[in-house]
N, CA and C atoms as an extended XYZ file, in Angstrom:
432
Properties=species:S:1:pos:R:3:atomname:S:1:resname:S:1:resid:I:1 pbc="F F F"
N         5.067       -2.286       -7.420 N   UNK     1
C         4.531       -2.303       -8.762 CA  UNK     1
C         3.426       -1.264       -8.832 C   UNK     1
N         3.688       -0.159      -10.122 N   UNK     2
C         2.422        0.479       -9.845 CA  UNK     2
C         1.846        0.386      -11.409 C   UNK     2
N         0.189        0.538      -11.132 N   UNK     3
C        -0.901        0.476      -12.573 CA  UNK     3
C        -1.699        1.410      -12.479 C   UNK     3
N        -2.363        1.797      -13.702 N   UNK     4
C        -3.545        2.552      -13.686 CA  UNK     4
C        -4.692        1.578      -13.153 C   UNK     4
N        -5.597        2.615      -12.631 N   UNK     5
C        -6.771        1.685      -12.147 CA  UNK     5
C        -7.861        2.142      -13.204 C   UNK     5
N        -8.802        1.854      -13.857 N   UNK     6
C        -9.839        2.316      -14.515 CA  UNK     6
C       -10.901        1.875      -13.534 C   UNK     6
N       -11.109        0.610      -12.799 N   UNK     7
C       -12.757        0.627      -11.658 CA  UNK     7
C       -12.138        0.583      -10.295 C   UNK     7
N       -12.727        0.594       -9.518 N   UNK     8
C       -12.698       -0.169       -8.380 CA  UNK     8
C       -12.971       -1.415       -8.572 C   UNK     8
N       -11.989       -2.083       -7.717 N   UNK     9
C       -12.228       -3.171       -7.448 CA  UNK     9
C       -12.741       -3.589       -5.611 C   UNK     9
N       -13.701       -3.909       -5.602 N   UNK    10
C       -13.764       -4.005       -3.970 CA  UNK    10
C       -12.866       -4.795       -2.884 C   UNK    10
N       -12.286       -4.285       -2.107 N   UNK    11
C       -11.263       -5.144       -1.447 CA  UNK    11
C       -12.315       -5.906       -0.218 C   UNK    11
N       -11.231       -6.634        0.511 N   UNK    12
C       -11.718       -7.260        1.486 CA  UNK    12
C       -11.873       -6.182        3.046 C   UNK    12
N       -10.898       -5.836        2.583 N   UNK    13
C       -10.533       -4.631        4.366 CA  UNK    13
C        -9.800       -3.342        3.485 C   UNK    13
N       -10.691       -2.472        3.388 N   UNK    14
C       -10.210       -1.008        2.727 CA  UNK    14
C       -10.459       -0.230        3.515 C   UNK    14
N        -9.559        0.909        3.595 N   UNK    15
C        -9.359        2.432        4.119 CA  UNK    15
C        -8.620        3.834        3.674 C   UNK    15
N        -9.716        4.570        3.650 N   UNK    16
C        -9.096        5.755        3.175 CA  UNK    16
C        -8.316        6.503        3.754 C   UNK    16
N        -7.225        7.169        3.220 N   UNK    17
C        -6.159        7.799        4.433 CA  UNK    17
C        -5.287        8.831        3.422 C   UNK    17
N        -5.412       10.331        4.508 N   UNK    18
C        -5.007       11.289        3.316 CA  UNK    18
C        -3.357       11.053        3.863 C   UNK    18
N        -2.346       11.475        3.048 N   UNK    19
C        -1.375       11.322        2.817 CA  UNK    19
C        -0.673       12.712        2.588 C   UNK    19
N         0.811       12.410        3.050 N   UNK    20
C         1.659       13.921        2.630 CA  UNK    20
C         2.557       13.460        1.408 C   UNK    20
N         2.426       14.389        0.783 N   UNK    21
C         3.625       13.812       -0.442 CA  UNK    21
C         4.151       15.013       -0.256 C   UNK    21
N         5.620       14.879       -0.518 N   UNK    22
C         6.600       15.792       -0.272 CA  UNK    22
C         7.271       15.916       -2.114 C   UNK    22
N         7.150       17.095       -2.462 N   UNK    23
C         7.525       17.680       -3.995 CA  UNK    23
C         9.179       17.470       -3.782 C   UNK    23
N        10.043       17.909       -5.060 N   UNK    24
C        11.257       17.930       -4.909 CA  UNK    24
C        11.931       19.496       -4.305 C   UNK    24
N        10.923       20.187       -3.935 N   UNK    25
C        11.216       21.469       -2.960 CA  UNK    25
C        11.318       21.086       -1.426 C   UNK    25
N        10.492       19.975       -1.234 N   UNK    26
C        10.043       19.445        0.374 CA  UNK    26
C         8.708       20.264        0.875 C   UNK    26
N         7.876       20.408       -0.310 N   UNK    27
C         6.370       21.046       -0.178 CA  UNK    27
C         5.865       19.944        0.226 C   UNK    27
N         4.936       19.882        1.207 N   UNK    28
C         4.581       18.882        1.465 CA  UNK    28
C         2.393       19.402        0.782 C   UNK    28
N         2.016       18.259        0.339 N   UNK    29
C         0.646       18.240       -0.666 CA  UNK    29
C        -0.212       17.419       -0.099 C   UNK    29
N        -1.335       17.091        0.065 N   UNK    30
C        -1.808       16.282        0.430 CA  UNK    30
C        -2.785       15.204       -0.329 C   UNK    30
N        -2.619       14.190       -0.382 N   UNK    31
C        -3.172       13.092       -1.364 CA  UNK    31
C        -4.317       12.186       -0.848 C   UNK    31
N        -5.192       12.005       -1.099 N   UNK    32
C        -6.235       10.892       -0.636 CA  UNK    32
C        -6.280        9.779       -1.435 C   UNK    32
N        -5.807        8.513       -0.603 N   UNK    33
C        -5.339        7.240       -0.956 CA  UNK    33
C        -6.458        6.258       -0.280 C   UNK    33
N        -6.536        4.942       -0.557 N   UNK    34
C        -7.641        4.184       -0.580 CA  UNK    34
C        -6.240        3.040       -0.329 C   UNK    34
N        -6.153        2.389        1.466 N   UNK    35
C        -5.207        1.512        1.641 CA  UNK    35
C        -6.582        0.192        1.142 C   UNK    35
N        -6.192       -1.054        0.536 N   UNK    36
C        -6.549       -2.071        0.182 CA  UNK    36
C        -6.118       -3.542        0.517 C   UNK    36
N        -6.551       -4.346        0.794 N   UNK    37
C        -6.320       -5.444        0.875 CA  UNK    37
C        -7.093       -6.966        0.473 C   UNK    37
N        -7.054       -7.612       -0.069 N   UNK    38
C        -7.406       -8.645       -0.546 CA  UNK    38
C        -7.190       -9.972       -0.248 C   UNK    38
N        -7.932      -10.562        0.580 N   UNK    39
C        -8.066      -12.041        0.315 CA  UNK    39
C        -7.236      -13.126       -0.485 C   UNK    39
N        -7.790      -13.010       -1.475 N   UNK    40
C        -7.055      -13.732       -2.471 CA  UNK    40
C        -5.675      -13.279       -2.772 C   UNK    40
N        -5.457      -12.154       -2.634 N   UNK    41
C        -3.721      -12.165       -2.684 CA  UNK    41
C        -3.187      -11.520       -1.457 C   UNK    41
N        -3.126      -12.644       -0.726 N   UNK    42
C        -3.118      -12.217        1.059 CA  UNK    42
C        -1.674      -11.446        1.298 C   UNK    42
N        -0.451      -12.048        0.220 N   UNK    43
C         0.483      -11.774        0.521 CA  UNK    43
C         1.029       -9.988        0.648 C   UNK    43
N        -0.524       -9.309       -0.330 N   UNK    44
C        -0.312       -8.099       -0.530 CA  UNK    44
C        -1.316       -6.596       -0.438 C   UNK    44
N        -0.562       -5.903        0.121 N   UNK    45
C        -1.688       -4.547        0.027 CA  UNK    45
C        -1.377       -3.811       -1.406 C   UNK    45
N        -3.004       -2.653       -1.243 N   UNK    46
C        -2.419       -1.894       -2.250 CA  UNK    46
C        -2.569       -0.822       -1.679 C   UNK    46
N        -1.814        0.062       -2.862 N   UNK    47
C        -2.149        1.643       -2.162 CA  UNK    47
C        -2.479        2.348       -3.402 C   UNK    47
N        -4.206        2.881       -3.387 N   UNK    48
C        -4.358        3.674       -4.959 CA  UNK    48
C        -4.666        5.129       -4.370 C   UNK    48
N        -4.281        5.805       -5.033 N   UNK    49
C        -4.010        7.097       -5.034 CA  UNK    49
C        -5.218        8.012       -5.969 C   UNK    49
N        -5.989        8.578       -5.482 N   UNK    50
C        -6.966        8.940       -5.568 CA  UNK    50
C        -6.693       10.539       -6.374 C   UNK    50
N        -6.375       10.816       -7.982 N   UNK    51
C        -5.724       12.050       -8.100 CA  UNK    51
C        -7.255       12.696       -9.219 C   UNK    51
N        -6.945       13.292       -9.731 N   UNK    52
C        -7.603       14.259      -10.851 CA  UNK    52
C        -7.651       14.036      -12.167 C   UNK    52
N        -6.359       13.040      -12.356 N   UNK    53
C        -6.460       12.300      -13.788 CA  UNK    53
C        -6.706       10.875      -13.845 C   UNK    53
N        -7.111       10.605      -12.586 N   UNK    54
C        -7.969        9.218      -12.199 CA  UNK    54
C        -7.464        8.646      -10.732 C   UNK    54
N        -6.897        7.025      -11.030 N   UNK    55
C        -6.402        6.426      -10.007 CA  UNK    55
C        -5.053        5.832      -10.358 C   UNK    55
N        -4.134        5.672       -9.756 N   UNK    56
C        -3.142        4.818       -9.768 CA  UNK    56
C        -2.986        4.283       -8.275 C   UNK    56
N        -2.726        3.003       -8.994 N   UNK    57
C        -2.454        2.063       -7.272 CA  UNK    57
C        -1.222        1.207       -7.434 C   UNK    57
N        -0.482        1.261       -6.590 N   UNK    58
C         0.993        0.280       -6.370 CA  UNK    58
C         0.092       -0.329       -5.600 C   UNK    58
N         1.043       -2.117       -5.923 N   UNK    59
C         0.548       -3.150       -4.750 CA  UNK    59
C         1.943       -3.380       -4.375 C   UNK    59
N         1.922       -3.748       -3.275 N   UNK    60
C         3.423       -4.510       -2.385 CA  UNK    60
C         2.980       -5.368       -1.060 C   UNK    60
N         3.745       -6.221       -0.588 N   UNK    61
C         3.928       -6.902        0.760 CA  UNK    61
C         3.337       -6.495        1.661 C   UNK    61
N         2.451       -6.796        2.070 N   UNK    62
C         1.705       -6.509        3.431 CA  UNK    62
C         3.010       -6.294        4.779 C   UNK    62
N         3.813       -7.510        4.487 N   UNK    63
C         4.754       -7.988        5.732 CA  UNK    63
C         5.891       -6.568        5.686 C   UNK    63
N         6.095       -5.788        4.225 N   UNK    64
C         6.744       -5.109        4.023 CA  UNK    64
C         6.051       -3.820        4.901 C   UNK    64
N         4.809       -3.410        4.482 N   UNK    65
C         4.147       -2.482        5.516 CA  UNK    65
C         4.497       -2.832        7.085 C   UNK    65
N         3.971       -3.776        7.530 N   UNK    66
C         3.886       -4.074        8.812 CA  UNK    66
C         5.262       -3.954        9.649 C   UNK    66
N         6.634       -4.451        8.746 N   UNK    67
C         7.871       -4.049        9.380 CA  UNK    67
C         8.090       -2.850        9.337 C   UNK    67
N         7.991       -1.690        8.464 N   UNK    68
C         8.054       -0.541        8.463 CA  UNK    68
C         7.397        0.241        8.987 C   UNK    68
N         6.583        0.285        9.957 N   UNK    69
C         5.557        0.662       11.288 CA  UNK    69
C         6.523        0.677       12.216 C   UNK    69
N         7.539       -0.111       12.552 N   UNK    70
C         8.737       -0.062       13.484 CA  UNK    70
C        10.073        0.084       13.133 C   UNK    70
N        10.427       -0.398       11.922 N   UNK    71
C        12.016       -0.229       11.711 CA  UNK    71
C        12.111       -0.012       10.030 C   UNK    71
N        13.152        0.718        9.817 N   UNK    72
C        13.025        1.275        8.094 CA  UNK    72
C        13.334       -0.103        7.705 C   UNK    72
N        12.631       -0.665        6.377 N   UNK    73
C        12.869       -1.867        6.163 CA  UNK    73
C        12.553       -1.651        4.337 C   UNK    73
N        12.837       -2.485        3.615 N   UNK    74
C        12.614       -2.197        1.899 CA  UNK    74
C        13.528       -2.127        1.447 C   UNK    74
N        13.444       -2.244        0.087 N   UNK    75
C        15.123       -2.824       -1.096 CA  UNK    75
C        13.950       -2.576       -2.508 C   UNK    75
N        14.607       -1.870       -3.057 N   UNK    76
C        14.467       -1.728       -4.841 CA  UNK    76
C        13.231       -0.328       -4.789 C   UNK    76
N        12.032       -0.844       -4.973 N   UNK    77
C        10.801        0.201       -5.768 CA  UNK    77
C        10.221        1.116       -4.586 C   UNK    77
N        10.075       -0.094       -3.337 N   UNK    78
C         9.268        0.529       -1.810 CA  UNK    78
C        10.170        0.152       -1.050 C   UNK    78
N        10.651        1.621       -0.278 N   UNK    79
C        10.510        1.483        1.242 CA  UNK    79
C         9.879        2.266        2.286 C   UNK    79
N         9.834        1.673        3.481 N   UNK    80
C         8.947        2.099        4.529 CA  UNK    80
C         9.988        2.226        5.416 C   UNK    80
N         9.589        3.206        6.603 N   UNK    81
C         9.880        3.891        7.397 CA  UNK    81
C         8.852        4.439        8.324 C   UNK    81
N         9.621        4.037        9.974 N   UNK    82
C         8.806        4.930       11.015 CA  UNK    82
C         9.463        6.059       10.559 C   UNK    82
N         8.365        7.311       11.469 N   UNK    83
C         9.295        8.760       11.838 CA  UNK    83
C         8.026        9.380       12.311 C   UNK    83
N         8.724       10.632       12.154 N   UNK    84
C         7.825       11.661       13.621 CA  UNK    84
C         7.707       12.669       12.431 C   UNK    84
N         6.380       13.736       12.341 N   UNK    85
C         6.037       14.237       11.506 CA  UNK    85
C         6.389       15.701       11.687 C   UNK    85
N         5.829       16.896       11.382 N   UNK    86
C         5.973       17.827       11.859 CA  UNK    86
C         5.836       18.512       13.173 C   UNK    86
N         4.808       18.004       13.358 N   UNK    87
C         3.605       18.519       14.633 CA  UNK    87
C         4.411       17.383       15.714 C   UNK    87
N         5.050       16.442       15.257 N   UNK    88
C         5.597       15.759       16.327 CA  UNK    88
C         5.019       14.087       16.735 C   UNK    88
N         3.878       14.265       15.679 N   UNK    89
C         3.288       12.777       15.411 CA  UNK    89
C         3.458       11.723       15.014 C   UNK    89
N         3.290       10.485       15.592 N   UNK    90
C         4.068        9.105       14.986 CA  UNK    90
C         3.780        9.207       13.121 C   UNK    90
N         4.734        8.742       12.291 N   UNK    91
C         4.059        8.727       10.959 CA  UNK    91
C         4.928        7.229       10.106 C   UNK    91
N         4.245        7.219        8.926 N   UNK    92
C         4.949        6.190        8.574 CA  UNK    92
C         5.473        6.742        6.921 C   UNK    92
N         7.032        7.017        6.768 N   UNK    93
C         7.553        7.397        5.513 CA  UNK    93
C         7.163        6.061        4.260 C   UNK    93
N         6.803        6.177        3.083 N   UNK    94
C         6.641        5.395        2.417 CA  UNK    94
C         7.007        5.930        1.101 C   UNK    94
N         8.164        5.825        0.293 N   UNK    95
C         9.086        5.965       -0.425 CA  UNK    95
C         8.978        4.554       -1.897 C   UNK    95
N         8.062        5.174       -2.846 N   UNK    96
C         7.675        4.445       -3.962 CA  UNK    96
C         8.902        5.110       -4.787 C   UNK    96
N         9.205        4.277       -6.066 N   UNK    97
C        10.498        4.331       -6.866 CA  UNK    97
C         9.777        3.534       -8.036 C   UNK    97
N         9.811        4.485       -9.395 N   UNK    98
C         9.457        3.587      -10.567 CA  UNK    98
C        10.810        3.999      -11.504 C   UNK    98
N        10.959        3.832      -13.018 N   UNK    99
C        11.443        4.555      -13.518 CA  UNK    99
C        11.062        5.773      -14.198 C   UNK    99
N         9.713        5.957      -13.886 N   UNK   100
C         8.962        7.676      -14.174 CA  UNK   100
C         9.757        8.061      -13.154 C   UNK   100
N         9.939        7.912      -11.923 N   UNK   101
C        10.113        8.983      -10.604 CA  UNK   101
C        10.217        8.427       -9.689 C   UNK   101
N         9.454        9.269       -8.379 N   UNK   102
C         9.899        8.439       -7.522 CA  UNK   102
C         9.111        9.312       -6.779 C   UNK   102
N         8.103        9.093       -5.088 N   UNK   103
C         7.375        9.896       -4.306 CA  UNK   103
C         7.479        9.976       -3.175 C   UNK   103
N         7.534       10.480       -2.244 N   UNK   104
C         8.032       10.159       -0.989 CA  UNK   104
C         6.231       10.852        0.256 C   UNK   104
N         5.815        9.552        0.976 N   UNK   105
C         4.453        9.991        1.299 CA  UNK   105
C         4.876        9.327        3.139 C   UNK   105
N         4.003       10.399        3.528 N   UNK   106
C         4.035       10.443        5.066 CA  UNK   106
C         2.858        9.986        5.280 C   UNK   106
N         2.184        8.938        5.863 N   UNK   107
C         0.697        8.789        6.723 CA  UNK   107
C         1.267        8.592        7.781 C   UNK   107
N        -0.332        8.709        8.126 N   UNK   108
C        -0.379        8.544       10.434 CA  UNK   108
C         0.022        7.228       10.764 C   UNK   108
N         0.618        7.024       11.094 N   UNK   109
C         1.244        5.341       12.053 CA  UNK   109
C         0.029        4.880       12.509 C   UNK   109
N        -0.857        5.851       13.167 N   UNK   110
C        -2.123        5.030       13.928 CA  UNK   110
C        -3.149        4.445       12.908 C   UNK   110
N        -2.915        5.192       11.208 N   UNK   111
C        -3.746        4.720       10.553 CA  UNK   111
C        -3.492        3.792        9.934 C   UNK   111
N        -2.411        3.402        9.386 N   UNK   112
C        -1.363        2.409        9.015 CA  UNK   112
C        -1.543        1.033        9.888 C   UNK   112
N        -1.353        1.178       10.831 N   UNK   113
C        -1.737        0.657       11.873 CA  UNK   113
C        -3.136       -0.485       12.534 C   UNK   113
N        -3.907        0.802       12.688 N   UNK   114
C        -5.020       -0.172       12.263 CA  UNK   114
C        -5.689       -0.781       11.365 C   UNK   114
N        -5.463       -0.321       10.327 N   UNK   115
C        -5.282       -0.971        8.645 CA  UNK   115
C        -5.244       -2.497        8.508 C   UNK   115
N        -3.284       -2.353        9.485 N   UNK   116
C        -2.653       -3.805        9.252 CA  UNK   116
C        -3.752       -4.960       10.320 C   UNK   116
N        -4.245       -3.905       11.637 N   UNK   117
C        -4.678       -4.829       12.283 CA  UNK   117
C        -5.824       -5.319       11.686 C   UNK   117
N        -6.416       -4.466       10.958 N   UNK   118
C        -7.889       -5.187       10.570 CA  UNK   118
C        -7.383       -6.252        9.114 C   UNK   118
N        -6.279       -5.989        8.537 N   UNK   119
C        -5.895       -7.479        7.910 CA  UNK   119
C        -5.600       -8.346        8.347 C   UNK   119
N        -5.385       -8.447        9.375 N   UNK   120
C        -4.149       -9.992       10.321 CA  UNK   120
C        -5.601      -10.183       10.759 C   UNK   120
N        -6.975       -9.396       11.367 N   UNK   121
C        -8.218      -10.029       12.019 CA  UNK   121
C        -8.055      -10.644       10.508 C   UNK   121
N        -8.316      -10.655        9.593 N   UNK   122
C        -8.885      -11.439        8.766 CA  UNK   122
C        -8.027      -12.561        8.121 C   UNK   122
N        -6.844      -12.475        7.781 N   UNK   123
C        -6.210      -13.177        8.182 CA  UNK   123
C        -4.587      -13.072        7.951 C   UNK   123
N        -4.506      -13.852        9.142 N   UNK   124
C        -3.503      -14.110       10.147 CA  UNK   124
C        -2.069      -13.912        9.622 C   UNK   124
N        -0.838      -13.257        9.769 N   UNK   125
C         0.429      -13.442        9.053 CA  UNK   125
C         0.824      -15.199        9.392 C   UNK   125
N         1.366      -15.558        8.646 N   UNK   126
C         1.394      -16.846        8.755 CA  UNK   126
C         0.532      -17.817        8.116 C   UNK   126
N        -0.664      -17.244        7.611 N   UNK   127
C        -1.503      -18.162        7.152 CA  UNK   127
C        -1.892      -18.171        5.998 C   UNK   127
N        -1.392      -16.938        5.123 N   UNK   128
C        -1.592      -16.481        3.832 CA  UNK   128
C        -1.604      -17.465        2.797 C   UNK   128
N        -1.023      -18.447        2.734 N   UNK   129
C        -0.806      -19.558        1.733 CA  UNK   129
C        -1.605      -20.423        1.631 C   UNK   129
N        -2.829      -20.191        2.212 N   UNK   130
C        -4.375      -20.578        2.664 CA  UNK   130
C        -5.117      -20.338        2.288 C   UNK   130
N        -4.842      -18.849        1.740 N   UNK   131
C        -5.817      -18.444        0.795 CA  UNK   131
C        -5.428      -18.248       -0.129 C   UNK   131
N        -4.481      -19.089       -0.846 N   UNK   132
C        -4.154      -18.635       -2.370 CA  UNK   132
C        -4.538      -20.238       -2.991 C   UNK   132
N        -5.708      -19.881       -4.617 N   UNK   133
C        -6.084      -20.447       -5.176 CA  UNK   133
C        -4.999      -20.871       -6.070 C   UNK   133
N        -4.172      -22.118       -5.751 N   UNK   134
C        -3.259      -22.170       -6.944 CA  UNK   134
C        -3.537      -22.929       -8.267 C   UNK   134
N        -4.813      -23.508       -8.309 N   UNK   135
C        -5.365      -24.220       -9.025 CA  UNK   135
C        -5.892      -22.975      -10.028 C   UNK   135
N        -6.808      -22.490       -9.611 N   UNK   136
C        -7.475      -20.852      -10.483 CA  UNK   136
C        -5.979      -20.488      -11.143 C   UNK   136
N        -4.800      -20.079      -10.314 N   UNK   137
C        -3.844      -19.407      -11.202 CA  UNK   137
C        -3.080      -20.143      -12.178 C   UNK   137
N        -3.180      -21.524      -12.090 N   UNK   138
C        -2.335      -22.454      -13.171 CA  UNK   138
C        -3.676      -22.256      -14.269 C   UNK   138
N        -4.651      -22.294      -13.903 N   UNK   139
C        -6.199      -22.429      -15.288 CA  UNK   139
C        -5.772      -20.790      -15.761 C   UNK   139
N        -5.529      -19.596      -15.628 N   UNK   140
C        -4.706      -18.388      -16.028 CA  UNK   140
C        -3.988      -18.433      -16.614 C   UNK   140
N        -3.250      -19.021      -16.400 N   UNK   141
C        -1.417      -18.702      -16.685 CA  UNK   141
C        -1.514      -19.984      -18.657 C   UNK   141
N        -2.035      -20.739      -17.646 N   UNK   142
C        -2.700      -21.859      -18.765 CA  UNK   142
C        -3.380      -21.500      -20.630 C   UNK   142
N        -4.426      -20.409      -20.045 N   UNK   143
C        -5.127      -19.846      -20.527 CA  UNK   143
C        -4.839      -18.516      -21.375 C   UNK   143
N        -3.415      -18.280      -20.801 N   UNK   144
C        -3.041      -17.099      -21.987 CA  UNK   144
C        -2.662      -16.071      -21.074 C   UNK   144
């Protein structure tokens, strides 16, 4: 899913990480992205994209990142992918799909990486349903 961002919002475990986006020539550009994660919606990261006409950030599956660090994994908007970069470096393909378009972005595996690890320190795969307020989201949903 991707949105415009108008603020920051402060995450729980954030990191900045420049990125390759590959044009429909196979130019590869480089993007500075802000990986995110949140607490309260444990089930998911984001990824906002740090451009010139502001921010846009897709959120998706944490679990979806974390399998795609090792094996191409994803169906419909995102998928992820290991691979080896130019220079010969671990990387991780990440392949967003809207109906504007569609982007295809290379980061470092090691940064990806420790990203996921500093979410699982906080918390745990498996435990996510722990931190979701389902009471707050029925008073929402309730509420209009």
């Amino acid at each position: 899913m991707n949105q415009p961002v108008n603020r920051r919002v402060a995450a729980d475990v954030s990191m900045h990480v420049t990125v390759e986006c590959f044009d429909v020539r196979g130019r590869a550009h480089q993007i500075d992205t802000v990986l995110g994660y949140h607490r309260r919606d444990a089930y998911a990261v984001t990824m906002t994209f740090l451009v010139g006409q502001g921010e846009l950030t897709w959120t998706f599956a944490r679990d979806l990142l974390a399998r795609g660090v090792n094996n191409p994994t994803g169906d419909g908007d995102v998928l992820v992918a290991p691979g080896l970069g130019p220079s010969g470096r671990a990387v991780v393909h990440i392949d967003l799909r809207s109906p504007d378009g569609e982007i295809l972005l290379e980061a470092p595996s090691a940064a990806i990486t420790e990203f996921l690890l500093r979410t699982c320190a906080l918390v745990p795969p498996g435990t996510e349903s722990g931190e979701l307020d389902l009471d707050g989201l029925v008073r929402q949903l309730v509420a209009g």
